[in-house]
mmCIF file of C-alpha atoms and ligand atoms in Angstrom:
data_model
loop_
_atom_site.group_PDB
_atom_site.id
_atom_site.type_symbol
_atom_site.label_atom_id
_atom_site.label_comp_id
_atom_site.label_asym_id
_atom_site.label_seq_id
_atom_site.Cartn_x
_atom_site.Cartn_y
_atom_site.Cartn_z
ATOM 1 C CA UNK A 1 0.000 0.000 0.000
ATOM 2 C CA UNK A 2 1.498 3.352 -1.062
ATOM 3 C CA UNK A 3 -0.892 5.513 0.913
ATOM 4 C CA UNK A 4 -1.581 4.174 4.422
ATOM 5 C CA UNK A 5 -3.629 6.433 6.693
ATOM 6 C CA UNK A 6 -0.499 7.860 8.394
ATOM 7 C CA UNK A 7 0.720 9.113 4.997
ATOM 8 C CA UNK A 8 -2.644 10.497 3.884
ATOM 9 C CA UNK A 9 -3.097 12.263 7.260
ATOM 10 C CA UNK A 10 0.346 13.797 6.859
ATOM 11 C CA UNK A 11 -0.218 15.048 3.298
ATOM 12 C CA UNK A 12 -3.719 16.314 4.069
ATOM 13 C CA UNK A 13 -2.390 18.310 7.019
ATOM 14 C CA UNK A 14 -0.065 20.183 4.652
ATOM 15 C CA UNK A 15 -2.224 20.514 1.520
ATOM 16 C CA UNK A 16 -5.760 20.698 2.839
ATOM 17 C CA UNK A 17 -8.895 18.601 3.113
ATOM 18 C CA UNK A 18 -9.052 15.791 0.558
ATOM 19 C CA UNK A 19 -5.741 16.753 -1.066
ATOM 20 C CA UNK A 20 -3.085 14.107 -1.502
ATOM 21 C CA UNK A 21 -0.496 15.919 -3.598
ATOM 22 C CA UNK A 22 1.409 19.217 -3.464
ATOM 23 C CA UNK A 23 -0.185 22.473 -4.501
ATOM 24 C CA UNK A 24 -3.839 21.766 -3.721
ATOM 25 C CA UNK A 25 -6.563 23.913 -5.321
ATOM 26 C CA UNK A 26 -4.096 26.486 -6.727
ATOM 27 C CA UNK A 27 -2.410 23.803 -8.789
ATOM 28 C CA UNK A 28 -5.762 22.503 -10.064
ATOM 29 C CA UNK A 29 -6.567 26.061 -11.252
ATOM 30 C CA UNK A 30 -3.234 26.201 -13.067
ATOM 31 C CA UNK A 31 -3.879 22.855 -14.783
ATOM 32 C CA UNK A 32 -7.365 23.843 -15.960
ATOM 33 C CA UNK A 33 -6.428 27.256 -17.414
ATOM 34 C CA UNK A 34 -8.563 27.940 -20.487
ATOM 35 C CA UNK A 35 -10.816 24.898 -20.009
ATOM 36 C CA UNK A 36 -14.561 25.231 -19.354
ATOM 37 C CA UNK A 37 -15.813 22.224 -17.428
ATOM 38 C CA UNK A 38 -19.424 23.291 -16.928
ATOM 39 C CA UNK A 39 -21.841 20.453 -17.649
ATOM 40 C CA UNK A 40 -19.048 18.044 -18.518
ATOM 41 C CA UNK A 41 -18.389 14.428 -17.595
ATOM 42 C CA UNK A 42 -14.938 13.997 -16.083
ATOM 43 C CA UNK A 43 -12.766 11.011 -15.239
ATOM 44 C CA UNK A 44 -10.088 11.573 -12.570
ATOM 45 C CA UNK A 45 -7.388 8.895 -12.564
ATOM 46 C CA UNK A 46 -5.910 8.381 -9.083
ATOM 47 C CA UNK A 47 -8.525 10.321 -7.103
ATOM 48 C CA UNK A 48 -6.960 9.710 -3.676
ATOM 49 C CA UNK A 49 -8.953 11.357 -0.889
ATOM 50 C CA UNK A 50 -11.330 12.988 -3.399
ATOM 51 C CA UNK A 51 -10.611 16.677 -2.722
ATOM 52 C CA UNK A 52 -9.786 17.368 -6.378
ATOM 53 C CA UNK A 53 -13.000 15.675 -7.530
ATOM 54 C CA UNK A 54 -15.177 17.693 -5.170
ATOM 55 C CA UNK A 55 -13.461 20.833 -6.465
ATOM 56 C CA UNK A 56 -14.075 19.860 -10.114
ATOM 57 C CA UNK A 57 -17.801 19.495 -9.412
ATOM 58 C CA UNK A 58 -18.314 22.367 -6.941
ATOM 59 C CA UNK A 59 -16.019 25.094 -8.282
ATOM 60 C CA UNK A 60 -15.600 24.119 -11.946
ATOM 61 C CA UNK A 61 -19.236 22.935 -12.363
ATOM 62 C CA UNK A 62 -18.518 19.560 -13.936
ATOM 63 C CA UNK A 63 -21.859 17.699 -14.144
ATOM 64 C CA UNK A 64 -20.381 14.339 -13.140
ATOM 65 C CA UNK A 65 -16.957 13.397 -11.860
ATOM 66 C CA UNK A 66 -15.862 9.779 -11.637
ATOM 67 C CA UNK A 67 -12.744 9.309 -9.529
ATOM 68 C CA UNK A 68 -10.927 6.004 -9.765
ATOM 69 C CA UNK A 69 -8.297 4.633 -7.435
ATOM 70 C CA UNK A 70 -6.678 1.314 -6.543
ATOM 71 C CA UNK A 71 -6.742 1.639 -2.742
ATOM 72 C CA UNK A 72 -10.092 0.707 -1.108
ATOM 73 C CA UNK A 73 -9.599 2.879 1.995
ATOM 74 C CA UNK A 74 -9.007 5.948 -0.204
ATOM 75 C CA UNK A 75 -12.208 5.246 -2.141
ATOM 76 C CA UNK A 76 -14.071 5.094 1.170
ATOM 77 C CA UNK A 77 -12.572 8.379 2.419
ATOM 78 C CA UNK A 78 -13.325 10.061 -0.918
ATOM 79 C CA UNK A 79 -16.952 8.868 -0.838
ATOM 80 C CA UNK A 80 -17.301 10.171 2.730
ATOM 81 C CA UNK A 81 -15.927 13.556 1.653
ATOM 82 C CA UNK A 82 -18.333 13.817 -1.315
ATOM 83 C CA UNK A 83 -21.234 12.891 0.995
ATOM 84 C CA UNK A 84 -20.178 15.523 3.582
ATOM 85 C CA UNK A 85 -20.113 18.122 0.816
ATOM 86 C CA UNK A 86 -23.572 17.071 -0.447
ATOM 87 C CA UNK A 87 -22.099 16.002 -3.792
ATOM 88 C CA UNK A 88 -22.429 12.218 -3.613
ATOM 89 C CA UNK A 89 -24.856 12.058 -6.553
ATOM 90 C CA UNK A 90 -22.432 13.891 -8.886
ATOM 91 C CA UNK A 91 -19.037 12.859 -7.549
ATOM 92 C CA UNK A 92 -18.679 9.113 -7.712
ATOM 93 C CA UNK A 93 -15.695 6.969 -6.727
ATOM 94 C CA UNK A 94 -14.878 3.603 -8.160
ATOM 95 C CA UNK A 95 -12.269 1.082 -7.064
ATOM 96 C CA UNK A 96 -10.315 -0.226 -10.065
ATOM 97 C CA UNK A 97 -7.484 -2.622 -10.771
ATOM 98 C CA UNK A 98 -4.418 -1.152 -12.506
ATOM 99 C CA UNK A 99 -4.584 -1.535 -16.292
ATOM 100 C CA UNK A 100 -7.476 -1.158 -18.718
ATOM 101 C CA UNK A 101 -9.915 1.608 -17.763
ATOM 102 C CA UNK A 102 -13.321 0.037 -17.012
ATOM 103 C CA UNK A 103 -15.294 2.448 -19.209
ATOM 104 C CA UNK A 104 -16.763 2.382 -22.712
ATOM 105 C CA UNK A 105 -15.103 4.208 -25.592
ATOM 106 C CA UNK A 106 -15.844 7.963 -25.825
ATOM 107 C CA UNK A 107 -17.273 8.272 -22.288
ATOM 108 C CA UNK A 108 -15.672 11.508 -20.994
ATOM 109 C CA UNK A 109 -15.231 15.174 -21.962
ATOM 110 C CA UNK A 110 -12.104 15.412 -19.820
ATOM 111 C CA UNK A 111 -9.697 12.862 -18.438
ATOM 112 C CA UNK A 112 -7.855 14.498 -15.552
ATOM 113 C CA UNK A 113 -5.090 13.205 -13.329
ATOM 114 C CA UNK A 114 -3.079 15.000 -10.689
ATOM 115 C CA UNK A 115 0.171 13.422 -9.555
ATOM 116 C CA UNK A 116 -1.067 9.823 -9.870
ATOM 117 C CA UNK A 117 0.458 8.644 -13.147
ATOM 118 C CA UNK A 118 3.838 8.709 -11.412
ATOM 119 C CA UNK A 119 2.791 5.342 -9.969
ATOM 120 C CA UNK A 120 1.800 3.805 -13.326
ATOM 121 C CA UNK A 121 4.690 2.175 -15.168
ATOM 122 C CA UNK A 122 3.253 1.535 -18.636
ATOM 123 C CA UNK A 123 2.632 5.111 -19.818
ATOM 124 C CA UNK A 124 2.151 4.208 -23.529
ATOM 125 C CA UNK A 125 -0.664 1.763 -22.649
ATOM 126 C CA UNK A 126 -2.159 4.285 -20.231
ATOM 127 C CA UNK A 127 -2.275 7.087 -22.827
ATOM 128 C CA UNK A 128 -3.932 4.737 -25.356
ATOM 129 C CA UNK A 129 -6.592 3.945 -22.761
ATOM 130 C CA UNK A 130 -7.088 7.642 -21.944
ATOM 131 C CA UNK A 131 -7.591 8.471 -25.622
ATOM 132 C CA UNK A 132 -10.052 5.574 -26.016
ATOM 133 C CA UNK A 133 -12.367 6.767 -23.207
ATOM 134 C CA UNK A 134 -12.281 10.434 -24.316
ATOM 135 C CA UNK A 135 -15.129 11.788 -26.429
ATOM 136 C CA UNK A 136 -14.106 13.414 -29.733
ATOM 137 C CA UNK A 137 -13.015 16.967 -28.885
ATOM 138 C CA UNK A 138 -12.243 15.957 -25.287
ATOM 139 C CA UNK A 139 -9.095 16.909 -23.384
ATOM 140 C CA UNK A 140 -6.576 14.922 -21.404
ATOM 141 C CA UNK A 141 -4.977 17.099 -18.712
ATOM 142 C CA UNK A 142 -2.556 15.679 -16.179
ATOM 143 C CA UNK A 143 0.290 16.632 -13.930
ATOM 144 C CA UNK A 144 2.932 13.975 -13.605
ATOM 145 C CA UNK A 145 6.444 13.707 -12.221
ATOM 146 C CA UNK A 146 8.968 12.871 -14.918
ATOM 147 C CA UNK A 147 12.705 12.665 -14.651
ATOM 148 C CA UNK A 148 15.789 13.581 -16.655
ATOM 149 C CA UNK A 149 17.800 11.213 -18.839
ATOM 150 C CA UNK A 150 20.295 9.700 -16.408
ATOM 151 C CA UNK A 151 18.248 10.418 -13.266
ATOM 152 C CA UNK A 152 18.085 6.669 -12.572
ATOM 153 C CA UNK A 153 21.823 6.815 -11.834
ATOM 154 C CA UNK A 154 21.707 10.038 -9.822
ATOM 155 C CA UNK A 155 22.866 9.843 -6.198
ATOM 156 C CA UNK A 156 20.450 12.653 -5.320
ATOM 157 C CA UNK A 157 17.532 10.600 -6.656
ATOM 158 C CA UNK A 158 18.725 7.452 -4.880
ATOM 159 C CA UNK A 159 18.998 9.357 -1.602
ATOM 160 C CA UNK A 160 15.471 10.783 -2.036
ATOM 161 C CA UNK A 161 13.846 7.476 -2.990
ATOM 162 C CA UNK A 162 15.515 5.687 -0.097
ATOM 163 C CA UNK A 163 13.664 8.105 2.256
ATOM 164 C CA UNK A 164 10.370 8.034 0.383
ATOM 165 C CA UNK A 165 7.419 6.059 1.702
ATOM 166 C CA UNK A 166 6.039 5.649 -1.855
ATOM 167 C CA UNK A 167 7.246 3.814 -4.944
ATOM 168 C CA UNK A 168 7.338 5.584 -8.297
ATOM 169 C CA UNK A 169 7.576 4.785 -12.020
ATOM 170 C CA UNK A 170 9.137 7.718 -13.857
ATOM 171 C CA UNK A 171 9.623 8.453 -17.531
ATOM 172 C CA UNK A 172 11.377 11.309 -19.338
ATOM 173 C CA UNK A 173 9.617 14.297 -20.966
ATOM 174 C CA UNK A 174 10.692 13.235 -24.460
ATOM 175 C CA UNK A 175 9.491 9.645 -23.945
ATOM 176 C CA UNK A 176 6.170 10.939 -22.585
ATOM 177 C CA UNK A 177 5.716 13.259 -25.577
ATOM 178 C CA UNK A 178 6.504 10.442 -28.020
ATOM 179 C CA UNK A 179 4.025 8.178 -26.224
ATOM 180 C CA UNK A 180 1.281 10.838 -26.417
ATOM 181 C CA UNK A 181 1.918 11.242 -30.145
ATOM 182 C CA UNK A 182 2.041 7.472 -30.721
ATOM 183 C CA UNK A 183 -1.238 7.051 -28.824
ATOM 184 C CA UNK A 184 -2.838 9.433 -31.330
ATOM 185 C CA UNK A 185 -3.305 12.636 -29.305
ATOM 186 C CA UNK A 186 -3.690 15.922 -31.185
ATOM 187 C CA UNK A 187 -2.059 19.098 -29.813
ATOM 188 C CA UNK A 188 0.156 17.167 -27.368
ATOM 189 C CA UNK A 189 2.170 19.340 -24.986
ATOM 190 C CA UNK A 190 4.489 18.671 -22.072
ATOM 191 C CA UNK A 191 5.161 21.721 -19.890
ATOM 192 C CA UNK A 192 7.831 21.737 -17.214
ATOM 193 C CA UNK A 193 6.391 23.162 -13.966
ATOM 194 C CA UNK A 194 9.467 22.503 -11.860
ATOM 195 C CA UNK A 195 9.518 26.066 -10.487
ATOM 196 C CA UNK A 196 5.972 25.735 -9.140
ATOM 197 C CA UNK A 197 6.680 22.392 -7.483
ATOM 198 C CA UNK A 198 9.942 23.743 -6.069
ATOM 199 C CA UNK A 199 7.949 26.535 -4.462
ATOM 200 C CA UNK A 200 5.174 24.202 -3.215
ATOM 201 C CA UNK A 201 7.708 21.691 -1.933
ATOM 202 C CA UNK A 202 9.694 24.399 -0.158
ATOM 203 C CA UNK A 203 6.457 25.368 1.592
ATOM 204 C CA UNK A 204 6.122 21.745 2.775
ATOM 205 C CA UNK A 205 9.746 21.622 3.982
ATOM 206 C CA UNK A 206 9.369 24.970 5.768
ATOM 207 C CA UNK A 207 6.139 23.888 7.459
ATOM 208 C CA UNK A 208 7.737 20.634 8.579
ATOM 209 C CA UNK A 209 10.777 22.473 9.922
ATOM 210 C CA UNK A 210 8.458 24.469 12.180
ATOM 211 C CA UNK A 211 5.660 23.598 14.613
ATOM 212 C CA UNK A 212 3.821 21.535 11.951
ATOM 213 C CA UNK A 213 6.353 18.750 12.542
ATOM 214 C CA UNK A 214 5.251 18.322 16.166
ATOM 215 C CA UNK A 215 1.601 18.650 15.191
ATOM 216 C CA UNK A 216 2.140 15.975 12.557
ATOM 217 C CA UNK A 217 4.040 13.723 14.972
ATOM 218 C CA UNK A 218 1.109 13.969 17.396
ATOM 219 C CA UNK A 219 -1.217 12.707 14.642
ATOM 220 C CA UNK A 220 0.872 10.111 12.803
ATOM 221 C CA UNK A 221 3.741 9.342 15.186
ATOM 222 C CA UNK A 222 7.321 10.596 15.248
ATOM 223 C CA UNK A 223 8.678 8.032 12.791
ATOM 224 C CA UNK A 224 6.226 8.878 10.003
ATOM 225 C CA UNK A 225 6.563 12.631 10.653
ATOM 226 C CA UNK A 226 10.367 12.390 10.420
ATOM 227 C CA UNK A 227 10.063 10.212 7.298
ATOM 228 C CA UNK A 228 7.764 12.766 5.692
ATOM 229 C CA UNK A 229 10.243 15.545 6.452
ATOM 230 C CA UNK A 230 13.205 13.566 5.088
ATOM 231 C CA UNK A 231 11.260 12.670 1.965
ATOM 232 C CA UNK A 232 10.197 16.311 1.351
ATOM 233 C CA UNK A 233 13.852 17.405 1.693
ATOM 234 C CA UNK A 234 14.998 14.614 -0.644
ATOM 235 C CA UNK A 235 12.395 15.606 -3.212
ATOM 236 C CA UNK A 236 13.575 19.209 -2.926
ATOM 237 C CA UNK A 237 17.140 18.124 -3.672
ATOM 238 C CA UNK A 238 15.961 16.127 -6.726
ATOM 239 C CA UNK A 239 14.050 19.164 -7.977
ATOM 240 C CA UNK A 240 16.995 21.494 -7.383
ATOM 241 C CA UNK A 241 19.443 19.131 -9.127
ATOM 242 C CA UNK A 242 17.175 19.001 -12.200
ATOM 243 C CA UNK A 243 16.689 15.221 -11.916
ATOM 244 C CA UNK A 244 12.999 15.421 -11.023
ATOM 245 C CA UNK A 245 11.002 17.231 -13.716
ATOM 246 C CA UNK A 246 7.324 17.663 -12.864
ATOM 247 C CA UNK A 247 5.289 18.376 -16.000
ATOM 248 C CA UNK A 248 1.794 19.213 -17.162
ATOM 249 C CA UNK A 249 0.629 16.924 -19.941
ATOM 250 C CA UNK A 250 -2.086 17.909 -22.376
ATOM 251 C CA UNK A 251 -3.543 16.298 -25.452
ATOM 252 C CA UNK A 252 -6.832 16.262 -27.313
ATOM 253 C CA UNK A 253 -8.878 13.609 -29.034
ATOM 254 C CA UNK A 254 -9.960 15.056 -32.350
ATOM 255 C CA UNK A 255 -12.299 12.417 -33.768
HETATM 256 C C1 SAM B 301 -0.202 11.375 -4.910
HETATM 257 S S1 SAM B 301 -1.791 10.639 -4.865
HETATM 258 C C2 SAM B 301 -2.731 11.898 -5.699
HETATM 259 C C3 SAM B 301 -4.208 11.854 -5.377
HETATM 260 C C4 SAM B 301 -5.042 12.979 -5.973
HETATM 261 N N1 SAM B 301 -4.944 13.007 -7.413
HETATM 262 C C5 SAM B 301 -4.627 14.305 -5.399
HETATM 263 O O1 SAM B 301 -3.919 15.063 -6.098
HETATM 264 O O2 SAM B 301 -5.008 14.612 -4.267
HETATM 265 C C6 SAM B 301 -1.700 9.344 -6.109
HETATM 266 C C7 SAM B 301 -2.966 8.484 -6.175
HETATM 267 O O3 SAM B 301 -2.889 7.614 -7.325
HETATM 268 C C8 SAM B 301 -3.453 6.359 -6.962
HETATM 269 N N2 SAM B 301 -3.018 5.341 -7.942
HETATM 270 C C9 SAM B 301 -1.820 4.708 -8.041
HETATM 271 N N3 SAM B 301 -1.813 3.842 -9.080
HETATM 272 C C10 SAM B 301 -3.034 3.938 -9.673
HETATM 273 C C11 SAM B 301 -3.663 3.306 -10.798
HETATM 274 N N4 SAM B 301 -3.022 2.390 -11.535
HETATM 275 N N5 SAM B 301 -4.927 3.649 -11.124
HETATM 276 C C12 SAM B 301 -5.594 4.576 -10.378
HETATM 277 N N6 SAM B 301 -5.061 5.203 -9.307
HETATM 278 C C13 SAM B 301 -3.807 4.892 -8.952
HETATM 279 C C14 SAM B 301 -2.966 6.174 -5.533
HETATM 280 O O4 SAM B 301 -3.659 5.165 -4.839
HETATM 281 C C15 SAM B 301 -3.176 7.584 -4.976
HETATM 282 O O5 SAM B 301 -4.465 7.763 -4.479
#
């Protein structure tokens, strides 16, 4: 399990209710620039605690949001959040197995994913699936963590991953772009947002250097709190060295 309750409690404390990745609502706004979601049907791959999905329905007026995830306890938490927000009829969570998306062709106006594809190794197969379930004219918008050529051999990356409580499957920006093109996406773009993640990550490190560390330790225990701090610092080093390259991915299904 990549996201036991101690980890989700720790991330939520930093990034806000229902949020399981850096940046929270501000980052979602950045990702959706220029996109009108009103009345649309959205698939969110890797919905975590469901905060993003609630936001897509409540703030961005998506008609229906289907969040999928592979961890049953996250699906339960996400459903509870949607119910608390009075959105359970429009924000639906579904437990899936990794691999083929369990939806018919041309089912969604938008396929969204925030910092979840970094756990999915077969990106070419994933992008083919995303294109299949998009309606003609629909957008794929994701943020993913990619890495530089040679990052697999980087000592900075090894040091970070040895502290991390999660396991990752990275690819490079050029391989991701090729895979989007090969899958058949129109208007494919990969945009480096390293500076934004550096800033967001620094906020996490700074918070964990201060009183938040004790607050976190009181909730999740000293070991997890210290692990979270070490992992945030390791991630910062990988961002600063240029090995970790977080990117926005976009592509469109034309027909
Ligand atoms: C860093 S969390 C991000 C959660 C959410 N998108 C957010 O930003 O708050 C990554 C999520 O991806 C999920 N995940 C990992 N592999 C997956 C897969 N193959 N299909 C769907 N979800 C997956 C994890 O269980 C986790 O909830």
